[in-house]
Short mmCIF file of C-alpha atoms in Angstrom, two decimals:
data_model
loop_
_atom_site.label_atom_id
_atom_site.label_comp_id
_atom_site.label_asym_id
_atom_site.label_seq_id
_atom_site.Cartn_x
_atom_site.Cartn_y
_atom_site.Cartn_z
CA MET A 238 73.14 66.42 80.26
CA ASN A 239 72.51 70.10 79.60
CA ARG A 240 75.70 71.73 78.49
CA THR A 241 75.04 74.85 80.50
CA HIS A 242 74.32 72.78 83.57
CA GLN A 243 77.55 70.93 83.11
CA THR A 244 79.51 74.14 82.68
CA ARG A 245 77.92 75.58 85.78
CA GLY A 246 78.84 72.48 87.73
CA LEU A 247 82.42 72.71 86.59
CA LEU A 248 82.58 76.36 87.51
CA LEU A 249 81.18 75.65 90.96
CA ALA A 250 83.77 72.90 91.40
CA CYS A 251 86.59 75.27 90.57
CA VAL A 252 85.27 77.89 92.94
CA GLY A 253 84.79 75.31 95.66
CA VAL A 254 88.35 74.03 95.34
CA LEU A 255 89.65 77.58 95.30
CA LEU A 256 87.79 78.50 98.47
CA LEU A 257 88.91 75.34 100.22
CA THR A 258 92.48 76.03 99.19
CA VAL A 259 92.39 79.57 100.48
CA ALA A 260 90.92 78.31 103.74
CA ALA A 261 93.62 75.67 104.00
CA VAL A 262 96.40 78.17 103.38
CA GLY A 263 94.94 80.54 105.96
CA ALA A 264 94.58 77.77 108.50
CA ASP A 265 98.12 76.69 107.85
CA ARG A 266 99.43 80.17 108.44
CA LEU A 267 97.54 80.22 111.73
CA GLN A 268 98.99 76.84 112.73
CA LEU A 269 95.54 75.26 112.76
CA LEU A 270 96.37 72.40 110.42
CA SER A 271 98.91 70.63 112.59
CA GLN A 272 96.29 68.43 114.26
CA VAL A 273 94.75 67.66 110.87
CA ARG A 274 98.15 66.59 109.57
CA VAL A 275 98.58 64.27 112.52
CA VAL A 276 95.23 62.67 111.77
CA LEU A 277 96.10 62.37 108.08
CA HIS A 278 99.41 60.69 108.81
CA ASP A 279 97.71 58.34 111.27
CA VAL A 280 95.24 57.37 108.57
CA LEU A 281 98.08 56.76 106.11
CA SER A 282 100.33 54.93 108.60
CA PRO A 283 98.89 51.40 108.40
CA GLY A 284 99.31 51.13 104.67
CA ARG A 285 102.60 52.98 104.71
CA LEU A 286 104.00 50.59 107.33
CA VAL A 287 102.81 47.56 105.36
CA ALA A 288 104.48 48.86 102.21
CA ALA A 289 107.64 49.63 104.14
CA ALA A 290 107.60 46.13 105.71
CA ILE A 291 107.22 44.51 102.30
CA ALA A 292 110.08 46.60 101.00
CA GLY A 293 112.17 45.60 104.01
CA ALA A 294 111.45 41.89 103.44
CA GLU A 295 112.58 42.21 99.83
CA ALA A 296 115.74 43.99 100.94
CA SER A 297 116.51 41.23 103.46
CA HIS A 298 116.20 38.60 100.70
CA SER A 299 118.63 40.50 98.56
CA ASN A 300 120.89 40.91 101.62
CA ALA A 301 120.97 37.14 102.09
CA ASP A 302 122.16 36.76 98.51
CA SER A 303 124.82 39.39 98.97
CA LYS A 304 126.19 37.88 102.23
CA ALA A 305 128.35 35.48 100.25
CA GLU A 306 129.73 38.39 98.27
CA LEU A 307 130.32 40.26 101.53
CA THR A 308 132.24 37.32 103.00
CA ALA A 309 134.39 37.10 99.90
CA LEU A 310 135.06 40.81 100.01
CA GLU A 311 136.02 40.62 103.69
CA GLN A 312 138.48 37.85 102.96
CA GLN A 313 139.90 39.89 100.13
CA VAL A 314 140.28 42.85 102.47
CA GLN A 315 142.09 40.73 105.04
CA SER A 316 144.50 39.34 102.48
CA THR A 317 145.13 42.82 101.15
CA GLU A 318 145.85 44.07 104.67
CA GLN A 319 148.33 41.26 105.17
CA GLN A 320 150.06 42.15 101.95
CA ILE A 321 150.20 45.77 103.03
CA ARG A 322 151.82 44.77 106.31
CA GLN A 323 154.39 42.68 104.51
CA LEU A 324 155.14 45.46 102.09
CA LEU A 325 155.60 47.93 104.95
CA ILE A 326 158.11 45.64 106.61
CA GLU A 327 159.99 45.10 103.37
CA ASN A 328 159.93 48.82 102.69
CA SER A 329 161.56 49.57 106.04
CA GLN A 330 164.17 46.89 105.39
CA LEU A 331 164.91 48.31 101.96
CA ASN A 332 165.26 51.79 103.40
CA ASN A 333 167.75 50.48 105.96
CA ARG A 334 169.72 48.73 103.25
CA LEU A 335 169.70 51.86 101.11
CA ARG A 336 171.15 53.84 103.99
CA GLN A 337 173.83 51.21 104.43
CA LEU A 338 174.67 51.32 100.76
CA LYS A 339 174.92 55.08 100.80
CA VAL A 340 177.31 54.88 103.71
CA SER A 341 179.42 52.30 101.92
CA LYS A 342 179.25 54.45 98.74
CA GLY A 343 178.11 52.00 96.15
CA HIS A 344 177.71 48.28 95.87
CA SER A 345 179.03 45.43 93.82
CA GLY A 346 177.96 41.91 93.28
CA ARG A 347 179.69 40.96 96.52
CA HIS A 348 177.06 42.91 98.50
CA ALA A 349 174.21 40.79 97.12
CA PRO A 350 172.81 38.46 99.78
CA LEU A 351 174.26 34.98 99.77
CA ALA A 352 171.13 33.17 100.89
CA GLY A 353 167.66 33.61 99.53
CA PHE A 354 164.40 31.74 99.66
CA GLU A 355 162.26 29.95 97.18
CA LEU A 356 158.59 29.15 97.53
CA ILE A 357 157.43 25.68 96.59
CA SER A 358 153.70 25.46 96.01
CA ALA A 359 151.86 22.54 97.56
CA ARG A 360 148.26 21.51 97.90
CA VAL A 361 146.65 20.11 101.02
CA LEU A 362 146.22 16.40 100.47
CA SER A 363 144.36 15.60 103.64
CA TYR A 364 143.38 17.31 106.86
CA GLY A 365 143.43 14.17 109.05
CA GLY A 366 146.41 12.09 108.15
CA MET A 367 147.01 9.79 105.22
CA PRO A 368 143.78 8.39 103.74
CA SER A 369 143.89 4.64 103.40
CA GLY A 370 143.10 4.70 99.69
CA VAL A 371 145.90 7.12 98.93
CA ARG A 372 148.28 5.17 101.17
CA GLN A 373 147.73 1.95 99.28
CA ALA A 374 147.99 3.69 95.91
CA MET A 375 151.29 5.25 96.90
CA ILE A 376 152.66 1.94 98.17
CA ASP A 377 151.70 0.21 94.95
CA ALA A 378 153.22 2.96 92.82
CA GLY A 379 156.38 3.14 94.91
CA ARG A 380 156.88 -0.60 94.91
CA ALA A 381 157.08 -0.48 91.12
CA HIS A 382 160.04 1.92 91.48
CA GLY A 383 161.72 -0.15 94.18
CA LEU A 384 160.89 2.29 96.98
CA MET A 385 160.30 1.19 100.53
CA ARG A 386 157.05 1.78 102.33
CA SER A 387 158.75 3.96 104.94
CA GLU A 388 159.90 6.32 102.19
CA LEU A 389 156.36 6.80 100.89
CA VAL A 390 153.90 6.78 103.75
CA LEU A 391 153.73 9.01 106.78
CA ASP A 392 151.80 7.31 109.53
CA ALA A 393 150.74 10.43 111.30
CA GLN A 394 147.71 12.58 111.90
CA GLY A 395 147.38 16.16 110.86
CA LEU A 396 147.62 18.14 107.66
CA LEU A 397 149.31 16.36 104.78
CA LEU A 398 150.78 18.20 101.79
CA ASP A 399 151.32 16.75 98.36
CA GLN A 400 154.97 17.79 98.12
CA GLY A 401 157.78 15.74 99.62
CA GLN A 402 161.48 15.09 99.29
CA ASP A 403 161.37 14.79 95.53
CA GLY A 404 159.92 18.30 95.38
CA GLY A 405 162.70 19.78 97.46
CA VAL A 406 160.72 19.93 100.71
CA GLY A 407 162.59 19.19 103.91
CA ALA A 408 161.80 19.01 107.61
CA GLY A 409 161.79 22.29 109.49
CA GLN A 410 160.87 24.46 106.54
CA ALA A 411 158.22 27.10 107.11
CA VAL A 412 154.81 26.70 105.47
CA LEU A 413 152.88 29.78 104.42
CA ALA A 414 149.42 30.71 103.18
CA GLY A 415 150.08 33.99 101.44
CA SER A 416 152.43 35.67 103.87
CA VAL A 417 150.88 34.04 106.95
CA VAL A 418 152.80 31.28 108.69
CA LEU A 419 150.75 28.12 109.13
CA GLY A 420 153.51 26.04 110.67
CA ARG A 421 156.52 24.09 109.52
CA ILE A 422 157.24 20.76 107.89
CA GLU A 423 157.55 18.11 110.58
CA ARG A 424 158.24 15.02 108.54
CA THR A 425 158.65 14.30 104.86
CA GLY A 426 158.13 11.27 102.70
CA ARG A 427 159.06 10.86 99.10
CA TRP A 428 155.89 12.48 97.80
CA VAL A 429 154.13 13.88 100.83
CA SER A 430 154.99 15.87 103.92
CA GLN A 431 153.33 16.55 107.24
CA LEU A 432 152.60 20.05 108.55
CA LEU A 433 153.17 20.98 112.18
CA PRO A 434 150.81 23.88 112.87
CA VAL A 435 151.87 26.91 114.87
CA THR A 436 149.34 26.02 117.56
CA ASP A 437 150.93 22.64 118.20
CA GLU A 438 152.64 22.36 121.57
CA SER A 439 155.88 21.26 119.96
CA TYR A 440 156.05 24.27 117.64
CA SER A 441 158.37 27.16 118.43
CA ALA A 442 159.98 29.99 116.47
CA ARG A 443 161.74 33.27 117.08
CA VAL A 444 159.45 36.20 116.52
CA ARG A 445 159.52 39.97 116.71
CA LEU A 446 156.74 42.34 117.61
CA VAL A 447 155.88 45.12 115.17
CA ARG A 448 153.72 48.14 115.81
CA HIS A 449 152.31 50.47 113.19
CA SER A 450 151.66 54.10 113.99
CA SER A 451 151.13 57.32 112.16
CA ARG A 452 154.88 57.94 112.30
CA GLY A 453 155.77 54.64 110.67
CA THR A 454 156.52 51.05 111.50
CA HIS A 455 158.39 50.27 114.70
CA LEU A 456 160.16 47.01 115.40
CA GLY A 457 159.62 45.84 118.95
CA ALA A 458 161.06 43.18 121.19
CA GLU A 459 162.05 39.67 120.16
CA GLY A 460 160.76 36.57 121.84
CA MET A 461 159.98 32.91 121.34
CA LEU A 462 156.57 31.91 120.00
CA GLU A 463 155.24 28.59 121.23
CA GLY A 464 152.10 26.66 120.48
CA THR A 465 149.71 25.98 123.36
CA GLY A 466 147.47 23.44 121.69
CA GLU A 467 144.70 25.92 121.01
CA GLY A 468 146.61 29.10 120.28
CA CYS A 469 150.07 30.58 120.64
CA ARG A 470 152.05 32.47 123.26
CA ILE A 471 155.28 34.40 123.32
CA ILE A 472 157.83 33.98 126.07
CA GLY A 473 161.13 35.63 126.80
CA ILE A 474 160.07 39.28 126.44
CA PRO A 475 161.08 41.25 129.55
CA ASP A 476 158.55 43.51 131.19
CA THR A 477 160.75 46.50 130.32
CA ALA A 478 159.79 46.10 126.66
CA SER A 479 156.76 47.84 125.19
CA VAL A 480 153.98 45.42 124.33
CA ALA A 481 150.34 46.17 123.62
CA VAL A 482 147.29 44.29 122.46
CA GLY A 483 147.09 44.65 118.72
CA ASP A 484 150.82 44.48 118.10
CA GLU A 485 151.61 42.29 115.16
CA VAL A 486 153.86 39.26 115.37
CA PHE A 487 156.36 38.60 112.60
CA SER A 488 159.14 36.08 112.27
CA ALA A 489 162.58 37.21 113.44
CA ASP A 490 164.24 34.92 110.94
CA ILE A 491 163.50 31.94 108.73
CA ASN A 492 165.16 28.80 110.05
CA GLY A 493 167.85 30.94 111.57
CA VAL A 494 168.51 32.88 108.36
CA ALA A 495 167.61 36.56 108.15
CA GLY A 496 164.94 37.09 105.55
CA PRO A 497 161.57 38.64 104.84
CA ARG A 498 159.24 38.95 107.79
CA LEU A 499 156.55 36.31 107.87
CA TYR A 500 153.30 37.09 109.62
CA TYR A 501 152.02 35.03 112.54
CA GLY A 502 149.15 37.00 113.97
CA THR A 503 148.33 39.68 116.49
CA VAL A 504 148.76 40.01 120.22
CA SER A 505 145.42 39.26 121.85
CA VAL A 506 146.44 39.33 125.52
CA ALA A 507 149.39 41.12 127.11
CA GLN A 508 149.82 40.97 130.89
CA PHE A 509 152.64 41.33 133.34
CA GLU A 510 153.87 38.15 134.99
CA SER A 511 155.54 37.96 138.35
CA ALA A 512 158.71 36.53 136.79
CA GLY A 513 159.58 39.86 135.18
CA GLU A 514 158.31 38.87 131.75
CA TRP A 515 155.26 39.61 129.69
CA SER A 516 152.53 36.98 129.43
CA ILE A 517 151.57 37.33 125.80
CA GLU A 518 148.94 35.39 123.90
CA VAL A 519 148.83 35.53 120.14
CA GLN A 520 145.81 35.06 117.91
CA PRO A 521 147.13 33.16 114.88
CA ALA A 522 146.16 34.66 111.55
CA GLY A 523 146.20 31.37 109.68
CA HIS A 524 143.24 28.99 109.77
CA LEU A 525 143.96 25.43 108.72
CA SER A 526 140.34 24.48 108.20
CA ASP A 527 139.87 26.42 104.98
CA ILE A 528 143.32 26.10 103.46
CA GLU A 529 143.69 24.39 100.09
CA GLN A 530 147.04 25.60 98.81
CA VAL A 531 150.19 26.52 100.71
CA ALA A 532 153.79 27.49 99.98
CA VAL A 533 156.88 25.93 101.55
CA VAL A 534 159.82 28.27 102.15
CA VAL A 535 163.00 26.60 100.96
CA PRO A 536 166.38 28.29 101.49
CA GLN A 537 168.55 28.79 98.44
CA LEU A 538 171.96 30.18 97.66
CA ASN A 539 172.22 33.25 95.50
CA ALA A 540 173.22 31.94 92.07
CA ALA A 541 174.90 35.24 91.21
CA ARG A 542 177.18 34.98 94.27
CA THR A 543 178.11 31.38 93.59
CA ALA A 544 178.78 32.15 89.93
CA LEU A 545 180.97 35.09 90.93
CA ALA A 546 182.90 32.91 93.36
CA SER A 547 183.50 30.26 90.72
CA GLN A 548 184.73 32.93 88.24
CA GLN A 549 187.17 34.25 90.81
CA THR A 550 188.45 30.73 91.47
CA ILE A 551 188.98 30.15 87.75
CA SER A 552 190.82 33.43 87.29
CA GLU A 553 193.06 32.70 90.30
CA GLU A 554 193.93 29.28 88.89
CA ARG A 555 194.87 30.82 85.57
CA GLN A 556 197.19 33.22 87.30
CA MET B 39 78.82 58.30 94.00
CA LYS B 40 80.64 54.99 93.94
CA HIS B 41 83.13 56.46 91.53
CA LEU B 42 84.03 59.06 94.10
CA VAL B 43 84.46 56.43 96.80
CA VAL B 44 86.74 54.43 94.51
CA LEU B 45 88.69 57.60 93.68
CA MET B 46 89.16 58.38 97.39
CA MET B 47 90.35 54.84 98.12
CA LEU B 48 92.77 54.85 95.22
CA ALA B 49 94.02 58.27 96.25
CA TRP B 50 94.61 57.00 99.77
CA GLY B 51 96.58 54.07 98.36
CA ALA B 52 98.64 56.37 96.14
CA MET B 53 99.47 58.70 99.03
CA MET B 54 100.38 55.74 101.21
CA LEU B 55 102.69 54.31 98.53
CA GLU B 56 104.37 57.62 97.88
CA GLN B 57 105.06 58.08 101.58
CA ALA B 58 106.27 54.50 102.06
CA ARG B 59 108.71 54.52 99.12
CA PRO B 60 109.80 58.11 98.55
CA GLU B 61 113.03 56.96 96.92
CA LEU B 62 111.07 55.15 94.19
CA LEU B 63 107.92 57.27 93.93
CA PRO B 64 108.42 61.04 94.05
CA ALA B 65 105.63 62.91 95.80
CA GLY B 66 102.79 63.42 93.35
CA ALA B 67 104.07 61.15 90.60
CA VAL B 68 101.25 58.68 91.23
CA LEU B 69 98.64 60.89 92.85
CA VAL B 70 98.47 63.62 90.18
CA PRO B 71 97.72 61.27 87.25
CA LEU B 72 95.21 59.46 89.43
CA ALA B 73 93.46 62.67 90.42
CA VAL B 74 93.36 63.90 86.81
CA THR B 75 91.89 60.63 85.65
CA GLY B 76 89.34 60.77 88.44
CA MET B 77 88.32 64.26 87.39
CA LEU B 78 87.99 63.26 83.71
CA TRP B 79 86.23 60.01 84.50
CA THR B 80 83.03 61.54 85.79
CA ARG B 81 83.13 64.60 83.50
CA ARG B 82 81.04 66.41 86.06
CA GLY B 83 81.58 69.15 88.57
CA ILE B 84 81.43 66.73 91.51
CA GLY B 85 84.26 64.66 90.07
CA VAL B 86 86.41 67.71 89.44
CA PHE B 87 85.71 68.92 92.96
CA ALA B 88 86.65 65.52 94.44
CA GLY B 89 89.89 65.47 92.49
CA GLY B 90 90.74 68.94 93.67
CA VAL B 91 90.01 67.95 97.25
CA VAL B 92 92.31 64.94 96.93
CA LEU B 93 95.12 67.17 95.72
CA LEU B 94 94.45 69.64 98.50
CA ILE B 95 94.55 66.84 101.12
CA ASP B 96 97.89 65.78 99.71
CA TRP B 97 99.17 69.33 100.09
CA ILE B 98 97.92 69.44 103.69
CA ALA B 99 99.71 66.17 104.47
CA ARG B 100 102.92 67.27 102.74
CA PRO B 101 102.92 71.05 102.53
CA GLN B 102 105.42 72.47 100.12
CA GLY B 103 105.12 76.08 99.09
CA LEU B 104 101.74 77.31 97.90
CA PRO B 105 99.02 74.83 96.89
CA LEU B 106 99.14 75.68 93.20
CA VAL B 107 98.35 72.19 91.99
CA PRO B 108 94.84 71.86 93.50
CA VAL B 109 93.71 75.24 92.20
CA ILE B 110 95.37 75.51 88.82
CA LEU B 111 95.03 71.89 87.82
CA THR B 112 91.36 71.87 88.80
CA CYS B 113 90.74 74.92 86.67
CA MET B 114 92.64 73.40 83.75
CA VAL B 115 90.64 70.20 83.89
CA ALA B 116 87.40 72.15 84.16
CA PHE B 117 88.40 74.21 81.14
CA VAL B 118 89.22 71.11 79.12
CA LEU B 119 85.91 69.49 80.02
CA ALA B 120 83.95 72.64 79.29
CA SER B 121 85.65 72.98 75.92
CA ARG B 122 84.85 69.47 74.80
CA PRO B 123 82.05 69.07 72.32
CA SER B 124 78.95 67.47 73.73
CA GLY B 125 78.33 63.78 73.16
CA ASP B 126 80.76 60.92 73.10
CA PRO B 127 84.24 62.41 73.12
CA TRP B 128 85.65 59.24 71.63
CA THR B 129 83.79 59.60 68.32
CA GLY B 130 85.24 61.47 65.42
CA ARG B 131 83.41 64.80 65.79
CA ARG B 132 85.14 68.05 65.04
CA ARG B 133 86.96 69.34 68.07
CA ARG B 134 88.28 72.72 69.03
CA TRP B 135 91.48 71.36 70.49
CA ARG B 136 93.96 69.84 68.12
CA LEU B 137 95.34 67.77 70.92
CA PRO B 138 93.83 64.28 70.66
CA GLU B 139 91.38 63.36 73.39
CA TRP B 140 93.48 60.50 74.67
CA LEU B 141 96.36 62.86 75.33
CA HIS B 142 94.35 65.16 77.58
CA PRO B 143 94.95 63.13 80.76
CA LEU B 144 98.66 62.89 80.00
CA ALA B 145 99.04 66.58 79.23
CA LEU B 146 97.11 67.59 82.32
CA SER B 147 99.13 65.22 84.48
CA MET B 148 102.41 66.63 83.20
CA ALA B 149 101.08 70.13 83.74
CA GLY B 150 100.25 69.23 87.33
CA ILE B 151 103.70 67.72 87.89
CA SER B 152 105.33 70.80 86.41
CA LEU B 153 103.38 72.88 88.91
CA LEU B 154 104.85 70.66 91.64
CA VAL B 155 108.44 70.72 90.45
CA VAL B 156 109.06 74.11 88.82
CA PRO B 157 108.27 76.35 91.80
CA THR B 158 110.50 74.24 94.04
CA MET B 159 113.43 74.29 91.64
CA SER B 160 113.08 77.98 90.87
CA MET B 161 113.14 78.74 94.57
CA GLN B 162 116.43 76.89 94.78
CA PHE B 163 117.82 78.71 91.71
CA ASP B 164 118.81 75.40 90.11
CA SER B 165 119.84 75.10 86.50
CA LEU B 166 117.62 74.00 83.64
CA THR B 167 119.44 70.69 83.37
CA ILE B 168 118.63 69.78 86.94
CA LEU B 169 115.04 70.85 86.40
CA LEU B 170 114.67 68.67 83.36
CA GLY B 171 116.25 65.79 85.22
CA GLU B 172 113.80 66.19 88.04
CA LEU B 173 110.88 66.32 85.62
CA GLY B 174 112.23 63.24 83.93
CA GLN B 175 112.16 61.30 87.19
CA TYR B 176 108.53 62.24 87.67
CA ALA B 177 107.72 61.50 84.04
CA MET B 178 109.14 58.00 84.31
CA ILE B 179 106.32 57.19 86.74
CA ALA B 180 103.57 59.57 85.67
CA VAL B 181 103.60 59.08 81.90
CA PRO B 182 103.07 55.33 81.78
CA LEU B 183 100.64 55.50 84.67
CA SER B 184 98.62 58.21 82.95
CA LEU B 185 98.54 56.27 79.68
CA LEU B 186 97.45 53.16 81.53
CA LEU B 187 94.65 55.01 83.30
CA THR B 188 93.59 56.56 80.00
CA GLY B 189 93.36 53.11 78.47
CA LEU B 190 91.33 51.89 81.43
CA MET B 191 89.03 54.89 81.07
CA LYS B 192 88.40 54.09 77.42
CA LEU B 193 87.79 50.43 78.18
CA ALA B 194 85.40 51.41 80.93
CA GLY B 195 83.51 53.53 78.45
CA GLU B 196 83.37 50.69 75.95
CA PHE B 197 82.09 48.22 78.53
CA GLY B 198 79.59 50.62 80.08
CA PHE B 199 81.28 51.27 83.37
CA ARG B 200 81.72 54.94 82.50
CA ARG B 201 79.06 57.34 81.29
CA LEU B 202 80.03 58.74 77.92
CA ALA B 203 77.43 61.52 77.66
#
């Protein structure tokens, strides 16, 4: 092509673009391009929506993969919240004890608590009673040691744990998952024990309501928690007490011994009854279906106190 | 003429992609290299004019400041084309510009992107570091795309899909 012709064409192109640009800027200043923009965006919309839909489908696939991570994170958050609640309760107890110690001006070994608790770890052996294979294996193994069948096998339905009398587990002891109460030991064999869940109609325990606010943790009324078969309820709290949905339910004691507060769940329903008491339903925090490992709360004497007592006895005898 | 139709369709696709995924494709990161390649492909006034119109349409759809890119980039491309020696630009004839031929599309694309980014940043009185970061984000898309289009342009010339003289 002729060089001059080409250069002329390029020059005309530049001038043409320049004129169009000036016209566009002028039209924009006069608000004449708004309709053109609408048409342009309408022309671009079909492809833009398709690209956005494809991008959304890819995001949903990645969301499906991250749902498992989200579930795990939620469980972690719940367990962390439970730990926080427990720590708040223990903190308030420690503060009370510190005040008492300050009043008494010092402490000695005699002020250490006499009774404490030990946690015995146990795994869930079965969710529906003793499996026949395990039963026979236990009978065969126990027979070799001269043990009777009744000492080995628990003919009962429900959750079975792989700790029994030889592990220090006894009937009536509380069973925890973390700091959440799952129930208590109903019956024990030599090697296994049966769990009575909190929702069972024969379960009952003294509990106390706790409410958290911006000004701290407040201990509420005490009552008796009972299982209803599907959930739990609290009885014995007069209607003069303050109860609200969302209040947390902790143990008042552990087998009658004062100790750390164990978590049961939250108040889901709180209504006045005609008998002058609250009708309270509790949503248990523990779920037996996905439990693999539990801890059994076993009471124990403070070794320091018993050692101190024995030393005193020895010194008195010498005198 | 068919080259212009293809350029318009590709420009439409680039604008659609940039609007659909603004978090991935900054405005102009795809369109500017495409328009520059379209202008250099035909090596004629009509191609330069079409590329300038594409850039102007993009400004109309997404107005931001003054439309410097359509005007200045069009003139730059026209100057580069007018300065080239006649004949096949891919042969080893003596050239005025020391910049290799295959770098022209890339340099022009980066110049166009700078015209997009610099006025915006200077209006916001941002620091040089932020400016370079912004340019870097554009360059991550524009540089490989421009090199790819340059390679396609050369291949098209070798296989006869593009007029070399």
